[in-house]
Short mmCIF file of C-alpha atoms and ligand atoms in Angstrom, two decimals:
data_model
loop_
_atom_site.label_atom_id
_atom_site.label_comp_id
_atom_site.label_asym_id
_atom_site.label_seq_id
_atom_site.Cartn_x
_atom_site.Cartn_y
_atom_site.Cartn_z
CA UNK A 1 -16.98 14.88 11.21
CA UNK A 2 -14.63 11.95 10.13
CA UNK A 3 -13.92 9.24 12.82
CA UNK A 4 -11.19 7.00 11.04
CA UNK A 5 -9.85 3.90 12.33
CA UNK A 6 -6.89 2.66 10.53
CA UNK A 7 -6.08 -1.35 11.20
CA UNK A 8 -2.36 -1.95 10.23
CA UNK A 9 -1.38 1.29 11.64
CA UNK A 10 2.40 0.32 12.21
CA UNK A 11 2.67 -1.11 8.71
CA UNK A 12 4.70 0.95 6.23
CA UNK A 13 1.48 2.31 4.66
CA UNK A 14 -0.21 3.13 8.14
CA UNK A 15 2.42 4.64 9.98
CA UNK A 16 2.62 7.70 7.84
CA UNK A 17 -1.11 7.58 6.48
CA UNK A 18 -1.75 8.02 10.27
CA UNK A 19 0.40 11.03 11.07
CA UNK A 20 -0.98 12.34 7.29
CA UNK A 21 -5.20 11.99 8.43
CA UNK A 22 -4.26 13.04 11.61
CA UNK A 23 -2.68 16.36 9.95
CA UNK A 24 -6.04 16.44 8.09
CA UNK A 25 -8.79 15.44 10.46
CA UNK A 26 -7.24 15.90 13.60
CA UNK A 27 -5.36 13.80 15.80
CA UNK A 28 -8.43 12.43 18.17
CA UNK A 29 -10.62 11.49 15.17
CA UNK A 30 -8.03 8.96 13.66
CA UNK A 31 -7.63 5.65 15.56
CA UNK A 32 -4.48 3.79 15.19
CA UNK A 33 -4.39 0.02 15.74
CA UNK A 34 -2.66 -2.84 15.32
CA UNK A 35 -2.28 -6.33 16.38
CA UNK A 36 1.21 -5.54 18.00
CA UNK A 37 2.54 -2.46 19.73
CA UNK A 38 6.16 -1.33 18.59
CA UNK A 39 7.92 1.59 17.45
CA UNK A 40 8.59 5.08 18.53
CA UNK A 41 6.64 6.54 22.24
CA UNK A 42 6.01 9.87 19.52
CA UNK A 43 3.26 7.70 17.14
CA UNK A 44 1.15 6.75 20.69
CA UNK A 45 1.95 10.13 22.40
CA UNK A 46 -0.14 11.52 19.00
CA UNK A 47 -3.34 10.00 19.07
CA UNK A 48 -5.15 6.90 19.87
CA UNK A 49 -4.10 3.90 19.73
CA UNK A 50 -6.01 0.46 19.95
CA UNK A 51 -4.24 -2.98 19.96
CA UNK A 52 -6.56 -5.07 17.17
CA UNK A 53 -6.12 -7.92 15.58
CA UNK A 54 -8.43 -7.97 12.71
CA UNK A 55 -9.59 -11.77 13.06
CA UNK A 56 -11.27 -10.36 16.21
CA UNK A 57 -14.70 -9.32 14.94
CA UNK A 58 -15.78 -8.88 18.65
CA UNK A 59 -13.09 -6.74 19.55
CA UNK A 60 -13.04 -4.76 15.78
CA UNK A 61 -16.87 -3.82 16.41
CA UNK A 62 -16.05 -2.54 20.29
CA UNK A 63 -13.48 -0.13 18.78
CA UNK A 64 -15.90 1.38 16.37
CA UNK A 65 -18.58 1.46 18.49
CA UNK A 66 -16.12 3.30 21.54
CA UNK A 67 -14.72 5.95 18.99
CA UNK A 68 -18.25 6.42 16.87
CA UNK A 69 -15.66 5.36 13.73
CA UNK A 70 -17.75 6.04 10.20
CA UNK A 71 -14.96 5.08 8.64
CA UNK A 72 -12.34 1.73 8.33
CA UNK A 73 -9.47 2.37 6.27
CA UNK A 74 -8.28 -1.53 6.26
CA UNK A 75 -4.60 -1.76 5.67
CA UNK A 76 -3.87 -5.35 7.89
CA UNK A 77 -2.73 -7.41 5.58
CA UNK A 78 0.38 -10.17 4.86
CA UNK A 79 2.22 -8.99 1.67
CA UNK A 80 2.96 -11.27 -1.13
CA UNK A 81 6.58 -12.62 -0.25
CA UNK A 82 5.29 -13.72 2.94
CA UNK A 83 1.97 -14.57 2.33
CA UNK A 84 3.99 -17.27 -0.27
CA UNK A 85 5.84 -18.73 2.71
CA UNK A 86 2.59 -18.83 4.91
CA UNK A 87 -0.10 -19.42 2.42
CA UNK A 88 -2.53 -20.80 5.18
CA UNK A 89 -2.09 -17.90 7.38
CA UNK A 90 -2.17 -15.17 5.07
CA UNK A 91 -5.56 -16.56 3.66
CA UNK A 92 -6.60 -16.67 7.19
CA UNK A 93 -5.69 -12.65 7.89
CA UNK A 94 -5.87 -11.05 4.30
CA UNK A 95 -9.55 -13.06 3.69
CA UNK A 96 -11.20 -12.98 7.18
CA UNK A 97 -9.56 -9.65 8.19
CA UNK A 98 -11.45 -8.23 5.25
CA UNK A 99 -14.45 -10.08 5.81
CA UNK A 100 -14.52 -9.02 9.48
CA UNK A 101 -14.59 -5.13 8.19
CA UNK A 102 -16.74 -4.89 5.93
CA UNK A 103 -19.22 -7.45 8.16
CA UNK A 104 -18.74 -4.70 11.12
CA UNK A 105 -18.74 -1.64 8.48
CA UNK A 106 -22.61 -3.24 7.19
CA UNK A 107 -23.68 -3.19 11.17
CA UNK A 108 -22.62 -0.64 11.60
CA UNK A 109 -22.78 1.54 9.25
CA UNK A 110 -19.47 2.13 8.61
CA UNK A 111 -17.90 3.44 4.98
CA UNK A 112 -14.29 1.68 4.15
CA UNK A 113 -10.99 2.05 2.24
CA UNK A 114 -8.87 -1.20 1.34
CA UNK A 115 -6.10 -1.35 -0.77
CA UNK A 116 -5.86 -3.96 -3.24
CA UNK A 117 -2.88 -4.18 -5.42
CA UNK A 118 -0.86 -4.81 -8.65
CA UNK A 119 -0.87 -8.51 -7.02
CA UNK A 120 -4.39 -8.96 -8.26
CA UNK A 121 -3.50 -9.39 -11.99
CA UNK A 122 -1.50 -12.81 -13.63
CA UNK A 123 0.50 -13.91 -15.94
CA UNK A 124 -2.31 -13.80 -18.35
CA UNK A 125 -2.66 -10.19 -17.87
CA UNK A 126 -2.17 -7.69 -20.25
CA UNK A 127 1.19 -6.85 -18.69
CA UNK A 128 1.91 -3.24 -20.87
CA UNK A 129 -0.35 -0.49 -19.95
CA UNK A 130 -2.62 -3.17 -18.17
CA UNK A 131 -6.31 -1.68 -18.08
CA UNK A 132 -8.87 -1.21 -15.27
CA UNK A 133 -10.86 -3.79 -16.23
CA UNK A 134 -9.15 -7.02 -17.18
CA UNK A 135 -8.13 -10.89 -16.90
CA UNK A 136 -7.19 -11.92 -13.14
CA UNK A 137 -5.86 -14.77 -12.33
CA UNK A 138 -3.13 -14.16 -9.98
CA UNK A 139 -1.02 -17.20 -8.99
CA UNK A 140 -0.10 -15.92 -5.43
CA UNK A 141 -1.82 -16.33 -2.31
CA UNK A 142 -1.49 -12.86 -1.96
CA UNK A 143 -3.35 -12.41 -5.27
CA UNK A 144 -5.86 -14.40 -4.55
CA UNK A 145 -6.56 -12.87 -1.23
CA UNK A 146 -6.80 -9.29 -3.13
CA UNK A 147 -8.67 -10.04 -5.65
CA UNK A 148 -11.45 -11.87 -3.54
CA UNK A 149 -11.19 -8.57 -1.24
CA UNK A 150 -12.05 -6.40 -4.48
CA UNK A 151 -15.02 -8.39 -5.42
CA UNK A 152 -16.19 -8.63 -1.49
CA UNK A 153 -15.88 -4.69 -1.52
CA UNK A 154 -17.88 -4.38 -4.99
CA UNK A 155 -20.31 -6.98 -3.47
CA UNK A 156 -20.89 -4.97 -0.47
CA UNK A 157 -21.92 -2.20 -1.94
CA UNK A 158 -24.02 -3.07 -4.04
CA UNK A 159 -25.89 -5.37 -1.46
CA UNK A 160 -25.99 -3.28 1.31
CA UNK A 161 -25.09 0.26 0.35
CA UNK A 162 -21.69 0.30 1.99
CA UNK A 163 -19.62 3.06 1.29
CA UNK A 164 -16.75 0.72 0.05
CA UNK A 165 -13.21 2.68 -1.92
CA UNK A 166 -10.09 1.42 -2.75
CA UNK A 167 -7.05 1.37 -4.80
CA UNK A 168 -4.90 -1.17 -6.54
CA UNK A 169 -1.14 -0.12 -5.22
CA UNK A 170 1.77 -0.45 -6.80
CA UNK A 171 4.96 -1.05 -4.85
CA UNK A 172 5.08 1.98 -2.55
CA UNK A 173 8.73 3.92 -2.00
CA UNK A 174 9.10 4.73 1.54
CA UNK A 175 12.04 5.94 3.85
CA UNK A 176 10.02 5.84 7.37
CA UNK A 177 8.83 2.29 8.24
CA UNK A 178 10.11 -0.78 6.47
CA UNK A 179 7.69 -2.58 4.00
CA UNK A 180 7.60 -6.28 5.41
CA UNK A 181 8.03 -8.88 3.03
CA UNK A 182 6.64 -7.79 -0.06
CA UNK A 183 8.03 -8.69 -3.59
CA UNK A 184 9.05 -4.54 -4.92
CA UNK A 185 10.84 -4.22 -1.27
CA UNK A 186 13.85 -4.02 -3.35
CA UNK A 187 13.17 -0.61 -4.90
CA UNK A 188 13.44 0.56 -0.79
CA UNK A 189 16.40 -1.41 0.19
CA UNK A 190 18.39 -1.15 -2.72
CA UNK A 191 17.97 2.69 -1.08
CA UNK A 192 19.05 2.02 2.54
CA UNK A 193 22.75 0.36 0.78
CA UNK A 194 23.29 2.69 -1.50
CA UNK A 195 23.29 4.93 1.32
CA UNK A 196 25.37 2.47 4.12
CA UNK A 197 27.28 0.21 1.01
CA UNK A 198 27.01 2.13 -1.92
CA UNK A 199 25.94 -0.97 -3.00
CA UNK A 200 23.33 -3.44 -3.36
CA UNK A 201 22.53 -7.34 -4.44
CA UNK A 202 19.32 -6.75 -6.12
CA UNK A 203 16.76 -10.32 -5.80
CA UNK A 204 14.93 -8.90 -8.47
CA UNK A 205 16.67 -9.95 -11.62
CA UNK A 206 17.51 -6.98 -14.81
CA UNK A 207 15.37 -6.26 -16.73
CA UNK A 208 12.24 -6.65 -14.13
CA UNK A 209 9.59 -3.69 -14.73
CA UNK A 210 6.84 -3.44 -12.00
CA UNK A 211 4.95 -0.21 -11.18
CA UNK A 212 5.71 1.68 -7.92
CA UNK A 213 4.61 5.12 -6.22
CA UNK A 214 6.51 7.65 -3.45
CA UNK A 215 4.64 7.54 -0.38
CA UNK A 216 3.94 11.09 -0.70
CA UNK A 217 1.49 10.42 -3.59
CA UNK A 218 -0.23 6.96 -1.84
CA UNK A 219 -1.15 8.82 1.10
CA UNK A 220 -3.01 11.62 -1.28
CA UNK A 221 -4.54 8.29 -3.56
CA UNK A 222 -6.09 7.03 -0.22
CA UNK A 223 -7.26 10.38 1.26
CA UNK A 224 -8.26 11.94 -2.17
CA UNK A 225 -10.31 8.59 -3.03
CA UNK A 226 -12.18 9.25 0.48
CA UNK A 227 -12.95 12.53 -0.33
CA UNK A 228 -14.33 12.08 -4.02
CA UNK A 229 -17.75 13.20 -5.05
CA UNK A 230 -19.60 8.82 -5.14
CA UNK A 231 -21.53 10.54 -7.64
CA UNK A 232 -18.55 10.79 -10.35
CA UNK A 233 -17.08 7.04 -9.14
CA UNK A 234 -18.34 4.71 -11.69
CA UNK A 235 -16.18 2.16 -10.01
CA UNK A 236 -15.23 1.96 -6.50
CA UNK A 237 -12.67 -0.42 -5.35
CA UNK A 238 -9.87 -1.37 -7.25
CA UNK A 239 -8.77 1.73 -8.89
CA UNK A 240 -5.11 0.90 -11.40
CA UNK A 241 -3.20 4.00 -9.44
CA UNK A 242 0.74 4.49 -10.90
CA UNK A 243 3.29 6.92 -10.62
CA UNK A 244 6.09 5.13 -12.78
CA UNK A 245 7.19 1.46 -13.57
CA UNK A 246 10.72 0.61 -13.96
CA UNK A 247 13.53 -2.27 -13.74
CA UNK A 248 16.78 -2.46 -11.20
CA UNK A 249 19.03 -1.05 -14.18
CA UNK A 250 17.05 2.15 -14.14
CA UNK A 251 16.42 2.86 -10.25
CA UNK A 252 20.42 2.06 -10.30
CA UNK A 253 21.50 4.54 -12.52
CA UNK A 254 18.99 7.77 -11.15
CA UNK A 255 20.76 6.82 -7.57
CA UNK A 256 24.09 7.02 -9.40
CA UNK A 257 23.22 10.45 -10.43
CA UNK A 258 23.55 11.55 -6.67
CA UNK A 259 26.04 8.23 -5.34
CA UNK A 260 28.51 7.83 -8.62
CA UNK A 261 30.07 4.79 -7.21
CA UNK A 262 27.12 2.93 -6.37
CA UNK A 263 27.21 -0.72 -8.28
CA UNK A 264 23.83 -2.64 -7.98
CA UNK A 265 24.73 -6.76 -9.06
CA UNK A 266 21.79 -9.47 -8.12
CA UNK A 267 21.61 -12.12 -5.93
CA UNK A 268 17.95 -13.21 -8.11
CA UNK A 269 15.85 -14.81 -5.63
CA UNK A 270 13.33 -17.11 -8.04
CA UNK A 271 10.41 -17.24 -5.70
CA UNK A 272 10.20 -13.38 -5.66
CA UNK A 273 10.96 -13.23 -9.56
CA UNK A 274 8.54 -15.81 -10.28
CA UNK A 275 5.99 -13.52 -8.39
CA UNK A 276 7.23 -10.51 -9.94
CA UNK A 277 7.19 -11.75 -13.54
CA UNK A 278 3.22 -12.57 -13.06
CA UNK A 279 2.56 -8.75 -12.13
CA UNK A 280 1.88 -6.06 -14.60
CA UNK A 281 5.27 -3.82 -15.85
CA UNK A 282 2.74 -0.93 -16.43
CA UNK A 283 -0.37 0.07 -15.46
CA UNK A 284 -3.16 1.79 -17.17
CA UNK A 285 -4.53 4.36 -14.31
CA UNK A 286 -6.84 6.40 -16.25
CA UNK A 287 -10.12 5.15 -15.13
CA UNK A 288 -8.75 7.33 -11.47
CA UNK A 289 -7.86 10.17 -13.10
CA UNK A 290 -10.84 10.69 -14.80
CA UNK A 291 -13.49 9.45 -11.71
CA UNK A 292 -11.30 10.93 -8.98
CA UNK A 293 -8.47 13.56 -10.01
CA UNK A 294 -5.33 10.73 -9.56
CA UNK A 295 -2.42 12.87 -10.34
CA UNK A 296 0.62 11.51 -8.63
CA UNK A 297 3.68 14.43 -8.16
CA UNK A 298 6.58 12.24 -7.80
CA UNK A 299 8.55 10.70 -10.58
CA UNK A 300 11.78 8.37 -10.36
CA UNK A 301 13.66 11.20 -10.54
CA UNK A 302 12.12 13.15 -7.74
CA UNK A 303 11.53 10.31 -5.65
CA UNK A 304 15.31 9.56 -5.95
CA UNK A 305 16.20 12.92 -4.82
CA UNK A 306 13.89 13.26 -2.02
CA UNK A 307 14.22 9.86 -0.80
CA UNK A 308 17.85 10.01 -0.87
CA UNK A 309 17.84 13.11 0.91
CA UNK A 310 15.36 12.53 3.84
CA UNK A 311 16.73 8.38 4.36
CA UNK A 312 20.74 10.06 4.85
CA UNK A 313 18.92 12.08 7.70
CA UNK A 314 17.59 9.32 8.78
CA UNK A 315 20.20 7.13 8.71
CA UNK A 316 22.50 10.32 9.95
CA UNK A 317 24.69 9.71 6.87
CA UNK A 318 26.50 12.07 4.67
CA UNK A 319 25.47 12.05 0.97
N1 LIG B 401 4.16 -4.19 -2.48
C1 LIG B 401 3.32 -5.34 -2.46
C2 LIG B 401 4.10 -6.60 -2.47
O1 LIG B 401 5.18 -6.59 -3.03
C3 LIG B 401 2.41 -5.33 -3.65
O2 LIG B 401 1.14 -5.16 -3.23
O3 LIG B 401 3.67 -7.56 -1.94
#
Protein backbone atom coordinates (compact mmCIF):
# COMPACT_ATOMS: atom_id res chain seq x y z
CA UNK A 1 0.00 0.00 0.00
CA UNK A 2 1.31 3.50 -1.15
CA UNK A 3 1.55 6.24 1.58
CA UNK A 4 2.50 9.45 -0.51
CA UNK A 5 3.34 12.68 0.86
CA UNK A 6 3.48 15.39 -1.63
CA UNK A 7 5.54 18.75 -0.33
CA UNK A 8 4.44 21.72 -2.58
CA UNK A 9 0.98 20.51 -2.64
CA UNK A 10 -0.64 24.00 -3.48
CA UNK A 11 1.89 24.61 -6.25
CA UNK A 12 0.54 24.35 -9.80
CA UNK A 13 2.06 20.84 -10.16
CA UNK A 14 0.73 19.60 -6.65
CA UNK A 15 -2.61 20.81 -6.57
CA UNK A 16 -3.84 18.60 -9.32
CA UNK A 17 -1.11 15.73 -8.89
CA UNK A 18 -2.88 15.56 -5.45
CA UNK A 19 -6.52 15.26 -6.46
CA UNK A 20 -4.90 12.80 -9.50
CA UNK A 21 -2.95 10.11 -6.64
CA UNK A 22 -5.69 10.59 -4.56
CA UNK A 23 -8.07 9.29 -7.55
CA UNK A 24 -5.45 6.49 -7.76
CA UNK A 25 -4.41 5.51 -4.27
CA UNK A 26 -7.04 6.82 -2.33
CA UNK A 27 -7.62 9.93 -0.66
CA UNK A 28 -6.15 8.96 3.05
CA UNK A 29 -2.90 7.52 1.63
CA UNK A 30 -1.80 10.86 -0.11
CA UNK A 31 -0.60 13.65 2.25
CA UNK A 32 -0.80 17.12 1.09
CA UNK A 33 1.53 19.78 2.53
CA UNK A 34 2.79 22.88 2.19
CA UNK A 35 4.54 25.63 3.87
CA UNK A 36 1.36 27.92 3.59
CA UNK A 37 -2.33 27.11 3.70
CA UNK A 38 -4.51 28.84 0.89
CA UNK A 39 -6.95 28.01 -1.62
CA UNK A 40 -10.26 26.35 -1.90
CA UNK A 41 -12.01 24.54 1.75
CA UNK A 42 -12.71 21.44 -1.22
CA UNK A 43 -8.60 20.50 -1.54
CA UNK A 44 -8.49 20.13 2.68
CA UNK A 45 -12.10 18.75 2.93
CA UNK A 46 -10.34 15.77 0.50
CA UNK A 47 -7.60 14.44 2.32
CA UNK A 48 -4.85 15.30 4.60
CA UNK A 49 -3.24 18.03 4.83
CA UNK A 50 0.08 18.95 6.74
CA UNK A 51 1.54 22.53 6.92
CA UNK A 52 5.57 21.79 6.03
CA UNK A 53 8.08 23.75 5.23
CA UNK A 54 10.71 21.65 3.73
CA UNK A 55 13.82 23.38 5.54
CA UNK A 56 12.23 21.71 8.60
CA UNK A 57 13.94 18.31 8.68
CA UNK A 58 12.45 17.80 12.23
CA UNK A 59 9.09 18.49 11.31
CA UNK A 60 9.47 16.63 7.49
CA UNK A 61 10.56 13.29 9.41
CA UNK A 62 7.37 13.65 12.08
CA UNK A 63 5.04 13.69 9.05
CA UNK A 64 6.42 10.55 7.59
CA UNK A 65 6.79 8.86 10.54
CA UNK A 66 2.73 9.91 11.65
CA UNK A 67 1.34 8.79 8.14
CA UNK A 68 3.90 5.56 7.68
CA UNK A 69 4.76 7.68 4.14
CA UNK A 70 7.08 5.14 1.79
CA UNK A 71 7.00 7.58 -0.49
CA UNK A 72 8.09 11.68 -0.98
CA UNK A 73 7.09 13.04 -4.14
CA UNK A 74 9.19 16.50 -3.62
CA UNK A 75 7.66 19.24 -5.63
CA UNK A 76 8.74 22.50 -3.07
CA UNK A 77 10.67 24.35 -5.00
CA UNK A 78 11.28 28.35 -6.21
CA UNK A 79 10.99 28.41 -10.07
CA UNK A 80 13.52 30.04 -12.20
CA UNK A 81 12.11 33.72 -12.62
CA UNK A 82 12.06 34.00 -9.01
CA UNK A 83 14.71 32.04 -7.92
CA UNK A 84 16.76 34.90 -10.30
CA UNK A 85 15.37 37.69 -8.12
CA UNK A 86 16.13 35.72 -4.81
CA UNK A 87 19.16 33.76 -5.67
CA UNK A 88 20.12 33.32 -1.89
CA UNK A 89 16.81 32.06 -0.93
CA UNK A 90 16.03 29.83 -3.63
CA UNK A 91 19.48 28.05 -3.04
CA UNK A 92 18.44 27.91 0.49
CA UNK A 93 14.81 26.02 -0.36
CA UNK A 94 15.50 24.27 -3.82
CA UNK A 95 19.16 22.81 -2.26
CA UNK A 96 18.32 22.10 1.45
CA UNK A 97 14.63 21.24 0.74
CA UNK A 98 16.05 18.46 -1.38
CA UNK A 99 18.68 17.57 0.87
CA UNK A 100 16.23 17.39 3.80
CA UNK A 101 14.16 14.56 1.67
CA UNK A 102 16.21 12.48 0.57
CA UNK A 103 18.27 12.70 4.22
CA UNK A 104 14.68 11.69 5.85
CA UNK A 105 13.79 9.24 2.75
CA UNK A 106 17.59 7.28 3.70
CA UNK A 107 16.24 7.08 7.60
CA UNK A 108 13.68 6.23 6.84
CA UNK A 109 13.36 4.30 4.29
CA UNK A 110 11.48 6.24 2.18
CA UNK A 111 11.45 5.96 -1.98
CA UNK A 112 11.15 9.64 -3.75
CA UNK A 113 10.04 11.51 -6.90
CA UNK A 114 11.62 15.08 -7.72
CA UNK A 115 11.24 16.88 -10.68
CA UNK A 116 14.11 18.41 -12.23
CA UNK A 117 13.71 20.40 -15.32
CA UNK A 118 14.61 21.80 -18.81
CA UNK A 119 16.43 24.49 -16.42
CA UNK A 120 19.21 22.02 -15.88
CA UNK A 121 20.81 22.38 -19.37
CA UNK A 122 22.92 25.86 -20.73
CA UNK A 123 23.71 27.69 -23.29
CA UNK A 124 26.28 25.19 -24.21
CA UNK A 125 23.72 22.62 -24.60
CA UNK A 126 22.83 20.95 -27.55
CA UNK A 127 19.71 23.09 -27.83
CA UNK A 128 17.84 20.89 -30.99
CA UNK A 129 16.68 17.55 -29.96
CA UNK A 130 18.92 17.94 -26.75
CA UNK A 131 19.81 14.26 -25.50
CA UNK A 132 19.51 12.52 -22.11
CA UNK A 133 22.83 12.62 -21.41
CA UNK A 134 24.63 15.87 -22.10
CA UNK A 135 26.66 19.22 -21.27
CA UNK A 136 25.09 21.17 -18.13
CA UNK A 137 25.99 24.17 -17.24
CA UNK A 138 22.99 26.13 -16.52
CA UNK A 139 23.53 29.84 -15.75
CA UNK A 140 20.45 30.22 -13.40
CA UNK A 141 20.17 29.71 -9.86
CA UNK A 142 17.40 27.70 -10.62
CA UNK A 143 19.64 25.53 -12.81
CA UNK A 144 22.04 25.12 -10.60
CA UNK A 145 19.76 24.12 -7.83
CA UNK A 146 18.29 21.27 -10.33
CA UNK A 147 21.01 20.01 -11.51
CA UNK A 148 22.78 19.51 -8.03
CA UNK A 149 19.23 17.87 -7.03
CA UNK A 150 19.72 15.30 -10.04
CA UNK A 151 23.14 14.30 -9.07
CA UNK A 152 22.06 14.21 -5.10
CA UNK A 153 19.15 11.82 -6.31
CA UNK A 154 21.65 9.62 -8.55
CA UNK A 155 24.04 9.79 -5.51
CA UNK A 156 21.52 8.50 -3.20
CA UNK A 157 20.83 5.68 -4.78
CA UNK A 158 23.56 4.40 -5.47
CA UNK A 159 24.94 4.95 -1.83
CA UNK A 160 22.21 3.92 0.06
CA UNK A 161 19.71 2.09 -2.10
CA UNK A 162 17.10 4.80 -2.13
CA UNK A 163 14.39 4.38 -4.34
CA UNK A 164 15.08 7.84 -6.01
CA UNK A 165 12.76 8.83 -9.74
CA UNK A 166 12.37 11.82 -11.45
CA UNK A 167 11.76 13.75 -14.50
CA UNK A 168 13.22 16.74 -16.24
CA UNK A 169 9.85 19.01 -16.97
CA UNK A 170 9.28 21.11 -19.47
CA UNK A 171 7.07 24.14 -18.98
CA UNK A 172 3.79 22.58 -17.85
CA UNK A 173 0.22 24.05 -19.43
CA UNK A 174 -2.22 24.34 -16.73
CA UNK A 175 -5.74 26.04 -16.30
CA UNK A 176 -6.26 25.17 -12.37
CA UNK A 177 -3.55 26.79 -10.17
CA UNK A 178 -1.25 29.49 -11.43
CA UNK A 179 2.47 28.53 -12.06
CA UNK A 180 4.44 31.14 -9.83
CA UNK A 181 7.16 32.81 -11.38
CA UNK A 182 8.61 30.59 -13.76
CA UNK A 183 10.17 31.66 -17.17
CA UNK A 184 7.36 29.44 -19.85
CA UNK A 185 4.45 31.11 -17.53
CA UNK A 186 3.69 32.86 -20.66
CA UNK A 187 2.40 29.85 -22.62
CA UNK A 188 -0.51 29.91 -19.49
CA UNK A 189 -1.18 33.54 -19.37
CA UNK A 190 -1.04 34.38 -22.80
CA UNK A 191 -4.28 31.77 -22.22
CA UNK A 192 -6.11 33.57 -19.36
CA UNK A 193 -6.09 37.11 -22.01
CA UNK A 194 -6.92 35.60 -24.83
CA UNK A 195 -9.83 34.55 -22.98
CA UNK A 196 -10.55 38.14 -20.79
CA UNK A 197 -8.51 40.56 -23.70
CA UNK A 198 -8.32 38.62 -26.63
CA UNK A 199 -5.07 39.74 -26.29
CA UNK A 200 -1.77 39.41 -24.84
CA UNK A 201 1.90 41.25 -24.40
CA UNK A 202 4.00 38.24 -24.65
CA UNK A 203 7.71 38.79 -22.34
CA UNK A 204 8.96 36.09 -24.26
CA UNK A 205 10.26 37.57 -27.45
CA UNK A 206 9.25 35.73 -31.36
CA UNK A 207 10.81 33.38 -32.30
CA UNK A 208 11.51 31.75 -28.62
CA UNK A 209 11.14 27.75 -28.80
CA UNK A 210 11.13 26.00 -25.34
CA UNK A 211 9.49 22.60 -24.68
CA UNK A 212 6.22 22.41 -22.69
CA UNK A 213 3.59 19.58 -21.66
CA UNK A 214 -0.51 19.73 -20.74
CA UNK A 215 -0.90 18.91 -17.26
CA UNK A 216 -2.86 15.99 -18.18
CA UNK A 217 0.30 14.19 -19.46
CA UNK A 218 2.80 15.50 -16.30
CA UNK A 219 0.59 14.05 -13.86
CA UNK A 220 0.76 10.46 -15.88
CA UNK A 221 4.99 11.20 -16.32
CA UNK A 222 5.11 11.42 -12.44
CA UNK A 223 2.69 8.56 -11.55
CA UNK A 224 3.76 6.26 -14.50
CA UNK A 225 7.61 6.85 -13.50
CA UNK A 226 6.48 5.59 -9.84
CA UNK A 227 4.98 2.73 -11.09
CA UNK A 228 7.78 1.44 -13.57
CA UNK A 229 9.31 -1.96 -13.32
CA UNK A 230 13.41 -0.43 -11.45
CA UNK A 231 14.42 -3.37 -13.25
CA UNK A 232 13.95 -1.77 -16.93
CA UNK A 233 15.20 1.98 -15.51
CA UNK A 234 18.72 2.21 -16.57
CA UNK A 235 18.55 5.74 -15.35
CA UNK A 236 16.52 7.11 -12.66
CA UNK A 237 16.27 10.74 -12.12
CA UNK A 238 16.35 13.13 -14.69
CA UNK A 239 14.37 11.62 -17.41
CA UNK A 240 14.19 14.47 -20.91
CA UNK A 241 10.07 14.11 -20.84
CA UNK A 242 8.32 16.44 -23.91
CA UNK A 243 5.12 16.74 -25.39
CA UNK A 244 5.91 19.65 -27.98
CA UNK A 245 8.26 22.76 -28.15
CA UNK A 246 7.16 25.85 -29.76
CA UNK A 247 7.57 29.85 -29.99
CA UNK A 248 4.76 32.75 -29.12
CA UNK A 249 3.99 33.00 -33.03
CA UNK A 250 2.79 29.43 -33.00
CA UNK A 251 0.79 29.11 -29.55
CA UNK A 252 -0.76 32.56 -31.08
CA UNK A 253 -2.03 31.36 -34.12
CA UNK A 254 -3.59 27.59 -32.72
CA UNK A 255 -5.58 30.07 -30.12
CA UNK A 256 -6.63 32.09 -33.17
CA UNK A 257 -8.07 29.02 -34.60
CA UNK A 258 -10.80 29.11 -31.77
CA UNK A 259 -10.44 33.34 -30.79
CA UNK A 260 -9.92 34.91 -34.57
CA UNK A 261 -9.30 38.29 -33.21
CA UNK A 262 -6.83 37.49 -30.74
CA UNK A 263 -3.41 39.68 -31.47
CA UNK A 264 -0.40 38.53 -29.26
CA UNK A 265 2.51 41.75 -29.49
CA UNK A 266 5.53 41.55 -26.72
CA UNK A 267 6.44 43.51 -24.03
CA UNK A 268 10.19 41.22 -24.08
CA UNK A 269 11.25 41.12 -20.62
CA UNK A 270 15.35 40.44 -21.03
CA UNK A 271 15.89 38.75 -17.74
CA UNK A 272 13.28 36.03 -18.63
CA UNK A 273 14.62 35.89 -22.38
CA UNK A 274 18.06 35.71 -21.29
CA UNK A 275 16.93 32.63 -19.18
CA UNK A 276 14.90 31.30 -21.85
CA UNK A 277 17.49 31.53 -24.62
CA UNK A 278 19.96 29.25 -22.30
CA UNK A 279 17.19 26.37 -22.23
CA UNK A 280 16.85 23.70 -24.79
CA UNK A 281 14.07 24.51 -27.91
CA UNK A 282 13.67 20.64 -28.11
CA UNK A 283 14.17 17.86 -26.21
CA UNK A 284 15.27 14.41 -26.97
CA UNK A 285 12.84 12.14 -24.59
CA UNK A 286 13.57 8.81 -25.83
CA UNK A 287 15.66 7.41 -23.15
CA UNK A 288 11.67 7.52 -21.14
CA UNK A 289 9.97 6.04 -23.67
CA UNK A 290 12.01 3.24 -24.02
CA UNK A 291 12.83 2.61 -19.89
CA UNK A 292 9.33 3.65 -18.85
CA UNK A 293 6.46 3.82 -21.64
CA UNK A 294 6.56 8.07 -21.83
CA UNK A 295 3.88 8.65 -24.30
CA UNK A 296 2.39 12.06 -23.75
CA UNK A 297 -1.51 12.43 -25.41
CA UNK A 298 -1.69 16.06 -25.74
CA UNK A 299 -0.35 18.09 -28.58
CA UNK A 300 -0.54 22.03 -29.14
CA UNK A 301 -3.45 21.51 -30.85
CA UNK A 302 -5.32 19.52 -28.29
CA UNK A 303 -4.00 21.30 -25.47
CA UNK A 304 -5.36 24.51 -27.13
CA UNK A 305 -8.72 23.11 -27.42
CA UNK A 306 -9.06 21.63 -24.11
CA UNK A 307 -7.43 24.31 -22.29
CA UNK A 308 -9.44 26.86 -23.93
CA UNK A 309 -12.45 25.07 -23.20
CA UNK A 310 -12.11 24.09 -19.46
CA UNK A 311 -10.19 27.93 -18.49
CA UNK A 312 -13.73 29.83 -20.21
CA UNK A 313 -15.53 27.59 -17.51
CA UNK A 314 -13.40 28.63 -15.28
CA UNK A 315 -13.23 31.97 -15.86
CA UNK A 316 -17.28 31.73 -16.61
CA UNK A 317 -16.56 33.26 -20.04
CA UNK A 318 -18.13 32.68 -23.34
CA UNK A 319 -15.81 31.37 -26.10
N1 LIG B 1 8.57 26.01 -15.76
C1 LIG B 1 9.81 26.16 -15.08
C2 LIG B 1 10.27 27.57 -15.08
O1 LIG B 1 9.96 28.26 -16.03
C3 LIG B 1 10.85 25.30 -15.73
O2 LIG B 1 11.21 24.32 -14.87
O3 LIG B 1 10.93 27.98 -14.19
Amino acid sequence: MKKILITGALGQIGTELTEYLREQYGNDNVIASNRSKHGDDSFFEAGPFELLNVLDAKGLAEVCRKYGINHIIHLAAILSANAEKNPQTAYDINMNGTYNVLEVARELGIAVFTPSSIAAFGANTPADNTPQDTIQRPSTMYGVTKVAGELLCDYYFKKYGVDTRGVRFPGIISYAALPGGGTTDYAVHIYYEALKNKKYASYIGAGTYMDMMYMPDALKAVHDLMEANPDKLLHRNAFNVTAMSFEPEMLAAEIRKHIPEFILTYDVDPVRQAIADSWPNSLDDSAARAEWGWNPQYDLASMTKDMLEKLAIKLNIKE
